[in-house]
Amino acid sequence: MILADKIIELRKKNGWSQEELAEKVGVSRQSVSKWEGALSVPDLDKILLMSRIFGVSTDYLLKDEFGEPEYVETKDAFEEEETPLRRVSMEEAVSFLAVKKETAPKIAFAVFLCIVSPIITLIVFVAAAVAIFITCGMKTDRYEYLEKEPIELEYGVSGMVRERQSRMSEAHTRDTVLGICLCVLSAVPIFAGLFTEKEIYAVMGICALLFMVACGVLVLIRSGILWESTQKLLQEGDYTVKNKKSAQSPVAGIYWTLVTAGYLAWSFWSGEWNRTWIIWPVAGVHGYAAVGFGIIKQKHPRRTAGVLP
């Protein structure tokens, strides 16, 4: 067994992704990938560090021999509880990505309906949105374990998912910028309406604001769901093994549920539907501008350290 195979075996036994091991060793994920693909060999100091991290002897790592790992006492400082990893087959991964691709535009459109509902027919649009949320939720329930349990991808799955992620990377970045810009610029029609005394223009400005926010949120949600589906399979971003074990889960669904509930409660209690619409643009700007900055932070953690919250 060569060094590359031993690194793969020990990393998976500890339930770490390549990105997590790279953080512990102080290198890039690409470097770990090259080590595991036998395309390069780590420096001696990195081998010594991995020996301490994995809790095995350097002889075991360096000798091209089969056998059980020679564990040493230094493992205590790095040891994590080992749990059986749930294996994800190529068929399961393809099915999950297909379901996400199908439901992403529907969920995005449902949120769009909620935001523009004050412009047209409130109850009808909200009811339609709730129906879409429930339908899409039922289709994705079977894949909920991807958000909560450490997994292990079968041979070929990782490469397939990374290829898809690479293809959508440019579009995802473009959609994120477009969505945030639409949410921020949605205030322009309101300011334009301030310079006229005609009430009709003020109403048109409000409608334009809601429509722009709705379009921005639609773009962000659709693109974000597709991007997160690849992160769930690769255990990256918010879905690393560490985050799963810490019971950290995405709050977007809870966030929009609370926003909708708050909007309906305030509207029915006050009866001032002409004012309560303000919840949607505020929620859209705050919620998804934060998501956009979070994406930038995930992609460039070292550049944003100490700058972004």
mmCIF file of C-alpha atoms in Angstrom:
data_model
loop_
_atom_site.group_PDB
_atom_site.id
_atom_site.type_symbol
_atom_site.label_atom_id
_atom_site.label_comp_id
_atom_site.label_asym_id
_atom_site.label_seq_id
_atom_site.Cartn_x
_atom_site.Cartn_y
_atom_site.Cartn_z
ATOM 1 C CA MET A 1 0.000 0.000 0.000
ATOM 2 C CA ILE A 2 1.572 3.279 -1.096
ATOM 3 C CA LEU A 3 1.499 6.557 0.816
ATOM 4 C CA ALA A 4 -1.390 7.903 -1.293
ATOM 5 C CA ASP A 5 -3.631 4.975 -0.347
ATOM 6 C CA LYS A 6 -2.721 5.295 3.314
ATOM 7 C CA ILE A 7 -3.612 9.004 3.380
ATOM 8 C CA ILE A 8 -6.991 8.240 1.795
ATOM 9 C CA GLU A 9 -7.678 5.391 4.213
ATOM 10 C CA LEU A 10 -6.710 7.342 7.336
ATOM 11 C CA ARG A 11 -8.583 10.467 6.242
ATOM 12 C CA LYS A 12 -11.784 8.542 5.650
ATOM 13 C CA LYS A 13 -11.445 6.653 8.942
ATOM 14 C CA ASN A 14 -11.418 10.007 10.692
ATOM 15 C CA GLY A 15 -14.426 11.195 8.677
ATOM 16 C CA TRP A 16 -12.572 14.166 7.191
ATOM 17 C CA SER A 17 -12.965 15.661 3.747
ATOM 18 C CA GLN A 18 -9.919 16.653 1.705
ATOM 19 C CA GLU A 19 -10.631 20.265 2.625
ATOM 20 C CA GLU A 20 -10.637 19.506 6.366
ATOM 21 C CA LEU A 21 -7.384 17.553 6.171
ATOM 22 C CA ALA A 22 -5.855 20.391 4.157
ATOM 23 C CA GLU A 23 -6.780 22.841 6.937
ATOM 24 C CA LYS A 24 -5.165 20.635 9.590
ATOM 25 C CA VAL A 25 -1.955 20.230 7.575
ATOM 26 C CA GLY A 26 -1.864 23.848 6.402
ATOM 27 C CA VAL A 27 -2.009 23.248 2.651
ATOM 28 C CA SER A 28 -4.593 23.658 -0.117
ATOM 29 C CA ARG A 29 -7.224 21.044 -0.914
ATOM 30 C CA GLN A 30 -5.588 20.629 -4.322
ATOM 31 C CA SER A 31 -2.359 19.556 -2.610
ATOM 32 C CA VAL A 32 -4.169 16.843 -0.649
ATOM 33 C CA SER A 33 -5.885 15.737 -3.854
ATOM 34 C CA LYS A 34 -2.520 15.398 -5.586
ATOM 35 C CA TRP A 35 -1.118 13.403 -2.659
ATOM 36 C CA GLU A 36 -4.052 11.013 -2.750
ATOM 37 C CA GLY A 37 -3.793 10.694 -6.522
ATOM 38 C CA ALA A 38 -0.070 9.883 -6.264
ATOM 39 C CA LEU A 39 0.657 12.931 -8.433
ATOM 40 C CA SER A 40 2.989 14.431 -5.817
ATOM 41 C CA VAL A 41 4.584 13.509 -2.494
ATOM 42 C CA PRO A 42 4.234 15.630 0.672
ATOM 43 C CA ASP A 43 7.321 17.181 2.203
ATOM 44 C CA LEU A 44 8.919 15.496 5.193
ATOM 45 C CA ASP A 45 7.522 18.074 7.619
ATOM 46 C CA LYS A 46 4.014 17.453 6.263
ATOM 47 C CA ILE A 47 4.486 13.694 6.680
ATOM 48 C CA LEU A 48 5.545 14.243 10.292
ATOM 49 C CA LEU A 49 2.514 16.469 10.877
ATOM 50 C CA MET A 50 0.142 13.925 9.327
ATOM 51 C CA SER A 51 1.727 11.266 11.516
ATOM 52 C CA ARG A 52 0.693 13.247 14.586
ATOM 53 C CA ILE A 53 -2.733 14.140 13.175
ATOM 54 C CA PHE A 54 -3.593 10.556 12.226
ATOM 55 C CA GLY A 55 -1.887 9.164 15.323
ATOM 56 C CA VAL A 56 0.232 6.666 13.388
ATOM 57 C CA SER A 57 3.967 6.123 13.111
ATOM 58 C CA THR A 58 5.966 7.694 10.307
ATOM 59 C CA ASP A 59 7.261 4.211 9.425
ATOM 60 C CA TYR A 60 3.716 3.111 8.615
ATOM 61 C CA LEU A 61 3.216 6.098 6.305
ATOM 62 C CA LEU A 62 6.523 5.777 4.497
ATOM 63 C CA LYS A 63 6.847 2.014 4.041
ATOM 64 C CA ASP A 64 5.120 0.575 0.956
ATOM 65 C CA GLU A 65 3.656 -2.305 2.901
ATOM 66 C CA PHE A 66 0.196 -3.625 3.649
ATOM 67 C CA GLY A 67 -0.966 -4.043 7.202
ATOM 68 C CA GLU A 68 -2.871 -2.376 9.992
ATOM 69 C CA PRO A 69 -1.926 1.193 10.961
ATOM 70 C CA GLU A 70 0.665 1.428 13.731
ATOM 71 C CA TYR A 71 -1.144 3.774 16.111
ATOM 72 C CA VAL A 72 0.845 5.792 18.612
ATOM 73 C CA GLU A 73 -0.101 7.788 21.698
ATOM 74 C CA THR A 74 -0.103 11.160 19.916
ATOM 75 C CA LYS A 75 -3.476 10.286 18.424
ATOM 76 C CA ASP A 76 -5.280 11.562 21.526
ATOM 77 C CA ALA A 77 -4.803 15.204 20.557
ATOM 78 C CA PHE A 78 -6.508 14.763 17.198
ATOM 79 C CA GLU A 79 -8.796 11.811 17.677
ATOM 80 C CA GLU A 80 -12.479 12.162 16.853
ATOM 81 C CA GLU A 81 -15.130 9.610 17.478
ATOM 82 C CA GLU A 82 -15.275 7.206 14.553
ATOM 83 C CA THR A 83 -18.703 6.517 13.134
ATOM 84 C CA PRO A 84 -19.678 4.363 10.171
ATOM 85 C CA LEU A 85 -20.002 6.518 7.084
ATOM 86 C CA ARG A 86 -23.108 6.263 4.955
ATOM 87 C CA ARG A 87 -22.071 5.456 1.393
ATOM 88 C CA VAL A 88 -23.608 7.386 -1.480
ATOM 89 C CA SER A 89 -23.693 5.570 -4.822
ATOM 90 C CA MET A 90 -23.499 7.167 -8.260
ATOM 91 C CA GLU A 91 -27.187 6.408 -8.787
ATOM 92 C CA GLU A 92 -28.145 8.072 -5.503
ATOM 93 C CA ALA A 93 -26.017 11.151 -6.229
ATOM 94 C CA VAL A 94 -27.402 11.569 -9.758
ATOM 95 C CA SER A 95 -30.957 11.153 -8.442
ATOM 96 C CA PHE A 96 -30.373 13.772 -5.730
ATOM 97 C CA LEU A 97 -28.944 16.305 -8.183
ATOM 98 C CA ALA A 98 -31.839 15.674 -10.566
ATOM 99 C CA VAL A 99 -34.436 16.268 -7.832
ATOM 100 C CA LYS A 100 -32.701 19.473 -6.771
ATOM 101 C CA LYS A 101 -32.559 20.675 -10.368
ATOM 102 C CA GLU A 102 -36.296 19.995 -10.673
ATOM 103 C CA THR A 103 -37.353 21.604 -7.379
ATOM 104 C CA ALA A 104 -34.981 24.619 -7.313
ATOM 105 C CA PRO A 105 -36.942 26.763 -9.817
ATOM 106 C CA LYS A 106 -40.229 25.762 -8.182
ATOM 107 C CA ILE A 107 -39.106 26.803 -4.709
ATOM 108 C CA ALA A 108 -37.655 30.029 -6.095
ATOM 109 C CA PHE A 109 -40.938 30.770 -7.875
ATOM 110 C CA ALA A 110 -42.899 30.054 -4.687
ATOM 111 C CA VAL A 111 -40.882 32.668 -2.801
ATOM 112 C CA PHE A 112 -41.383 35.012 -5.759
ATOM 113 C CA LEU A 113 -45.154 34.567 -5.395
ATOM 114 C CA CYS A 114 -45.002 35.380 -1.681
ATOM 115 C CA ILE A 115 -43.105 38.599 -2.316
ATOM 116 C CA VAL A 116 -45.294 39.883 -5.167
ATOM 117 C CA SER A 117 -48.549 38.784 -3.501
ATOM 118 C CA PRO A 118 -49.373 42.304 -2.194
ATOM 119 C CA ILE A 119 -49.372 43.553 -5.802
ATOM 120 C CA ILE A 120 -52.108 41.207 -6.998
ATOM 121 C CA THR A 121 -54.059 38.593 -5.010
ATOM 122 C CA LEU A 122 -52.494 37.899 -1.622
ATOM 123 C CA ILE A 123 -54.236 34.750 -0.406
ATOM 124 C CA VAL A 124 -54.176 32.973 -3.780
ATOM 125 C CA PHE A 125 -50.451 33.548 -4.286
ATOM 126 C CA VAL A 126 -49.506 32.584 -0.727
ATOM 127 C CA ALA A 127 -51.629 29.422 -0.957
ATOM 128 C CA ALA A 128 -49.961 28.483 -4.240
ATOM 129 C CA ALA A 129 -46.525 29.100 -2.711
ATOM 130 C CA VAL A 130 -47.298 26.920 0.318
ATOM 131 C CA ALA A 131 -48.485 24.128 -1.983
ATOM 132 C CA ILE A 132 -45.203 24.300 -3.927
ATOM 133 C CA PHE A 133 -43.131 24.289 -0.715
ATOM 134 C CA ILE A 134 -44.910 21.171 0.549
ATOM 135 C CA THR A 135 -44.649 19.340 -2.780
ATOM 136 C CA CYS A 136 -40.941 20.067 -3.179
ATOM 137 C CA GLY A 137 -40.285 19.206 0.462
ATOM 138 C CA MET A 138 -41.837 15.776 0.032
ATOM 139 C CA LYS A 139 -39.587 15.095 -2.964
ATOM 140 C CA THR A 140 -36.397 16.011 -1.109
ATOM 141 C CA ASP A 141 -37.162 14.477 2.310
ATOM 142 C CA ARG A 142 -35.416 11.204 1.427
ATOM 143 C CA TYR A 143 -32.120 13.079 0.961
ATOM 144 C CA GLU A 144 -32.251 14.876 4.302
ATOM 145 C CA TYR A 145 -29.421 12.693 5.630
ATOM 146 C CA LEU A 146 -26.999 14.494 3.296
ATOM 147 C CA GLU A 147 -27.349 17.597 5.474
ATOM 148 C CA LYS A 148 -26.926 15.813 8.811
ATOM 149 C CA GLU A 149 -24.824 12.647 8.440
ATOM 150 C CA PRO A 150 -21.168 12.221 7.425
ATOM 151 C CA ILE A 151 -21.082 10.354 4.127
ATOM 152 C CA GLU A 152 -18.606 8.552 1.914
ATOM 153 C CA LEU A 153 -18.904 8.774 -1.860
ATOM 154 C CA GLU A 154 -18.431 5.657 -3.901
ATOM 155 C CA TYR A 155 -15.845 5.512 -6.664
ATOM 156 C CA GLY A 156 -16.405 8.098 -9.401
ATOM 157 C CA VAL A 157 -19.104 10.077 -7.601
ATOM 158 C CA SER A 158 -16.785 12.833 -6.366
ATOM 159 C CA GLY A 159 -15.375 13.428 -9.845
ATOM 160 C CA MET A 160 -18.848 13.595 -11.380
ATOM 161 C CA VAL A 161 -20.085 16.108 -8.790
ATOM 162 C CA ARG A 162 -16.974 18.282 -9.051
ATOM 163 C CA GLU A 163 -17.346 18.379 -12.823
ATOM 164 C CA ARG A 164 -20.917 19.626 -12.461
ATOM 165 C CA GLN A 165 -19.870 22.137 -9.826
ATOM 166 C CA SER A 166 -17.123 23.425 -12.100
ATOM 167 C CA ARG A 167 -19.575 23.854 -14.983
ATOM 168 C CA MET A 168 -22.035 25.857 -12.869
ATOM 169 C CA SER A 169 -19.436 27.921 -10.976
ATOM 170 C CA GLU A 170 -19.394 30.872 -13.380
ATOM 171 C CA ALA A 171 -23.185 30.980 -13.670
ATOM 172 C CA HIS A 172 -23.557 30.739 -9.885
ATOM 173 C CA THR A 173 -21.251 33.689 -9.316
ATOM 174 C CA ARG A 174 -23.081 35.712 -11.970
ATOM 175 C CA ASP A 175 -26.495 34.890 -10.486
ATOM 176 C CA THR A 176 -25.319 35.789 -6.990
ATOM 177 C CA VAL A 177 -24.104 39.209 -8.123
ATOM 178 C CA LEU A 178 -27.273 39.788 -10.177
ATOM 179 C CA GLY A 179 -29.599 38.787 -7.326
ATOM 180 C CA ILE A 180 -27.872 40.993 -4.759
ATOM 181 C CA CYS A 181 -27.794 43.955 -7.163
ATOM 182 C CA LEU A 182 -31.523 43.613 -7.874
ATOM 183 C CA CYS A 183 -32.315 43.586 -4.145
ATOM 184 C CA VAL A 184 -30.134 46.627 -3.470
ATOM 185 C CA LEU A 185 -31.378 48.600 -6.496
ATOM 186 C CA SER A 186 -35.013 47.845 -5.656
ATOM 187 C CA ALA A 187 -35.094 51.037 -3.583
ATOM 188 C CA VAL A 188 -34.509 53.220 -6.676
ATOM 189 C CA PRO A 189 -38.197 53.244 -7.811
ATOM 190 C CA ILE A 190 -39.242 54.432 -4.344
ATOM 191 C CA PHE A 191 -36.816 57.354 -4.450
ATOM 192 C CA ALA A 192 -37.995 58.212 -7.945
ATOM 193 C CA GLY A 193 -41.582 58.399 -6.670
ATOM 194 C CA LEU A 194 -40.595 60.955 -4.024
ATOM 195 C CA PHE A 195 -40.049 63.624 -6.656
ATOM 196 C CA THR A 196 -43.636 63.598 -7.861
ATOM 197 C CA GLU A 197 -46.884 64.539 -6.161
ATOM 198 C CA LYS A 198 -48.977 62.027 -8.070
ATOM 199 C CA GLU A 199 -49.960 59.099 -5.882
ATOM 200 C CA ILE A 200 -50.079 56.718 -8.835
ATOM 201 C CA TYR A 201 -46.326 57.030 -9.312
ATOM 202 C CA ALA A 202 -45.699 56.229 -5.653
ATOM 203 C CA VAL A 203 -47.844 53.109 -5.968
ATOM 204 C CA MET A 204 -46.018 52.120 -9.149
ATOM 205 C CA GLY A 205 -42.715 52.623 -7.325
ATOM 206 C CA ILE A 206 -43.795 50.253 -4.546
ATOM 207 C CA CYS A 207 -44.893 47.641 -7.079
ATOM 208 C CA ALA A 208 -41.590 47.975 -8.932
ATOM 209 C CA LEU A 209 -39.673 47.583 -5.655
ATOM 210 C CA LEU A 210 -41.506 44.372 -4.770
ATOM 211 C CA PHE A 211 -41.075 42.988 -8.272
ATOM 212 C CA MET A 212 -37.319 43.703 -8.332
ATOM 213 C CA VAL A 213 -36.813 42.126 -4.904
ATOM 214 C CA ALA A 214 -38.866 39.119 -5.978
ATOM 215 C CA CYS A 215 -36.774 38.688 -9.133
ATOM 216 C CA GLY A 216 -33.520 39.042 -7.193
ATOM 217 C CA VAL A 217 -34.575 36.507 -4.570
ATOM 218 C CA LEU A 218 -35.801 34.120 -7.284
ATOM 219 C CA VAL A 219 -32.378 34.176 -8.977
ATOM 220 C CA LEU A 220 -30.528 33.760 -5.668
ATOM 221 C CA ILE A 221 -32.637 30.861 -4.420
ATOM 222 C CA ARG A 222 -32.609 28.923 -7.688
ATOM 223 C CA SER A 223 -28.843 29.254 -8.102
ATOM 224 C CA GLY A 224 -28.161 28.728 -4.394
ATOM 225 C CA ILE A 225 -30.118 25.468 -4.184
ATOM 226 C CA LEU A 226 -28.271 23.994 -7.172
ATOM 227 C CA TRP A 227 -24.895 25.055 -5.766
ATOM 228 C CA GLU A 228 -25.657 23.732 -2.287
ATOM 229 C CA SER A 229 -26.697 20.372 -3.744
ATOM 230 C CA THR A 230 -23.111 19.819 -4.913
ATOM 231 C CA GLN A 231 -21.726 21.055 -1.586
ATOM 232 C CA LYS A 232 -23.884 18.559 0.291
ATOM 233 C CA LEU A 233 -22.454 15.655 -1.697
ATOM 234 C CA LEU A 234 -18.858 16.921 -1.465
ATOM 235 C CA GLN A 235 -19.298 17.898 2.207
ATOM 236 C CA GLU A 236 -18.075 21.430 1.640
ATOM 237 C CA GLY A 237 -19.186 24.892 2.758
ATOM 238 C CA ASP A 238 -21.906 24.601 5.415
ATOM 239 C CA TYR A 239 -22.000 20.816 5.030
ATOM 240 C CA THR A 240 -18.554 19.734 6.227
ATOM 241 C CA VAL A 241 -18.301 16.750 8.538
ATOM 242 C CA LYS A 242 -17.402 19.128 11.370
ATOM 243 C CA ASN A 243 -20.568 21.188 10.851
ATOM 244 C CA LYS A 244 -22.726 18.083 10.641
ATOM 245 C CA LYS A 245 -21.323 16.711 13.884
ATOM 246 C CA SER A 246 -21.919 20.082 15.509
ATOM 247 C CA ALA A 247 -25.581 19.851 14.434
ATOM 248 C CA GLN A 248 -25.222 22.983 12.346
ATOM 249 C CA SER A 249 -27.831 23.121 9.572
ATOM 250 C CA PRO A 250 -28.887 25.746 7.006
ATOM 251 C CA VAL A 251 -31.405 28.235 8.371
ATOM 252 C CA ALA A 252 -32.749 29.570 5.082
ATOM 253 C CA GLY A 253 -35.922 27.488 5.277
ATOM 254 C CA ILE A 254 -36.597 28.516 8.868
ATOM 255 C CA TYR A 255 -35.794 32.129 8.030
ATOM 256 C CA TRP A 256 -38.357 32.409 5.233
ATOM 257 C CA THR A 257 -40.966 30.481 7.178
ATOM 258 C CA LEU A 258 -40.656 32.962 10.037
ATOM 259 C CA VAL A 259 -40.739 35.906 7.631
ATOM 260 C CA THR A 260 -43.951 34.594 6.021
ATOM 261 C CA ALA A 261 -45.545 33.884 9.400
ATOM 262 C CA GLY A 262 -44.590 37.330 10.686
ATOM 263 C CA TYR A 263 -45.942 38.999 7.569
ATOM 264 C CA LEU A 264 -49.311 37.248 7.779
ATOM 265 C CA ALA A 265 -49.614 37.756 11.545
ATOM 266 C CA TRP A 266 -48.837 41.463 11.350
ATOM 267 C CA SER A 267 -51.110 41.971 8.331
ATOM 268 C CA PHE A 268 -54.146 40.183 9.784
ATOM 269 C CA TRP A 269 -53.697 41.794 13.206
ATOM 270 C CA SER A 270 -53.317 45.361 11.924
ATOM 271 C CA GLY A 271 -55.357 45.096 8.743
ATOM 272 C CA GLU A 272 -52.866 47.458 7.106
ATOM 273 C CA TRP A 273 -51.916 45.338 4.105
ATOM 274 C CA ASN A 274 -50.796 48.477 2.308
ATOM 275 C CA ARG A 275 -47.930 48.846 4.801
ATOM 276 C CA THR A 276 -46.942 45.366 5.902
ATOM 277 C CA TRP A 277 -45.472 44.559 2.471
ATOM 278 C CA ILE A 278 -42.287 46.288 3.679
ATOM 279 C CA ILE A 279 -41.333 43.002 5.403
ATOM 280 C CA TRP A 280 -40.523 41.375 2.043
ATOM 281 C CA PRO A 281 -37.965 43.818 0.641
ATOM 282 C CA VAL A 282 -36.298 44.117 4.045
ATOM 283 C CA ALA A 283 -36.149 40.324 4.447
ATOM 284 C CA GLY A 284 -34.928 39.898 0.888
ATOM 285 C CA VAL A 285 -32.113 42.417 1.171
ATOM 286 C CA HIS A 286 -30.935 41.289 4.615
ATOM 287 C CA GLY A 287 -31.340 37.549 4.110
ATOM 288 C CA TYR A 288 -29.857 37.141 0.673
ATOM 289 C CA ALA A 289 -27.237 39.837 0.808
ATOM 290 C CA ALA A 290 -25.915 37.874 3.810
ATOM 291 C CA VAL A 291 -26.029 34.670 1.768
ATOM 292 C CA GLY A 292 -24.063 36.343 -1.000
ATOM 293 C CA PHE A 293 -21.345 37.532 1.374
ATOM 294 C CA GLY A 294 -21.303 34.069 2.957
ATOM 295 C CA ILE A 295 -20.561 32.530 -0.435
ATOM 296 C CA ILE A 296 -17.654 34.921 -0.966
ATOM 297 C CA LYS A 297 -16.354 34.104 2.509
ATOM 298 C CA GLN A 298 -16.505 30.363 1.830
ATOM 299 C CA LYS A 299 -14.646 30.683 -1.464
ATOM 300 C CA HIS A 300 -11.944 32.997 -0.047
ATOM 301 C CA PRO A 301 -11.687 32.242 3.700
ATOM 302 C CA ARG A 302 -8.164 33.583 4.080
ATOM 303 C CA ARG A 303 -8.850 36.853 2.250
ATOM 304 C CA THR A 304 -12.010 37.546 4.246
ATOM 305 C CA ALA A 305 -10.731 36.477 7.673
ATOM 306 C CA GLY A 306 -11.302 39.346 10.079
ATOM 307 C CA VAL A 307 -13.133 41.372 7.395
ATOM 308 C CA LEU A 308 -16.501 39.674 6.914
ATOM 309 C CA PRO A 309 -18.548 38.564 9.951
#
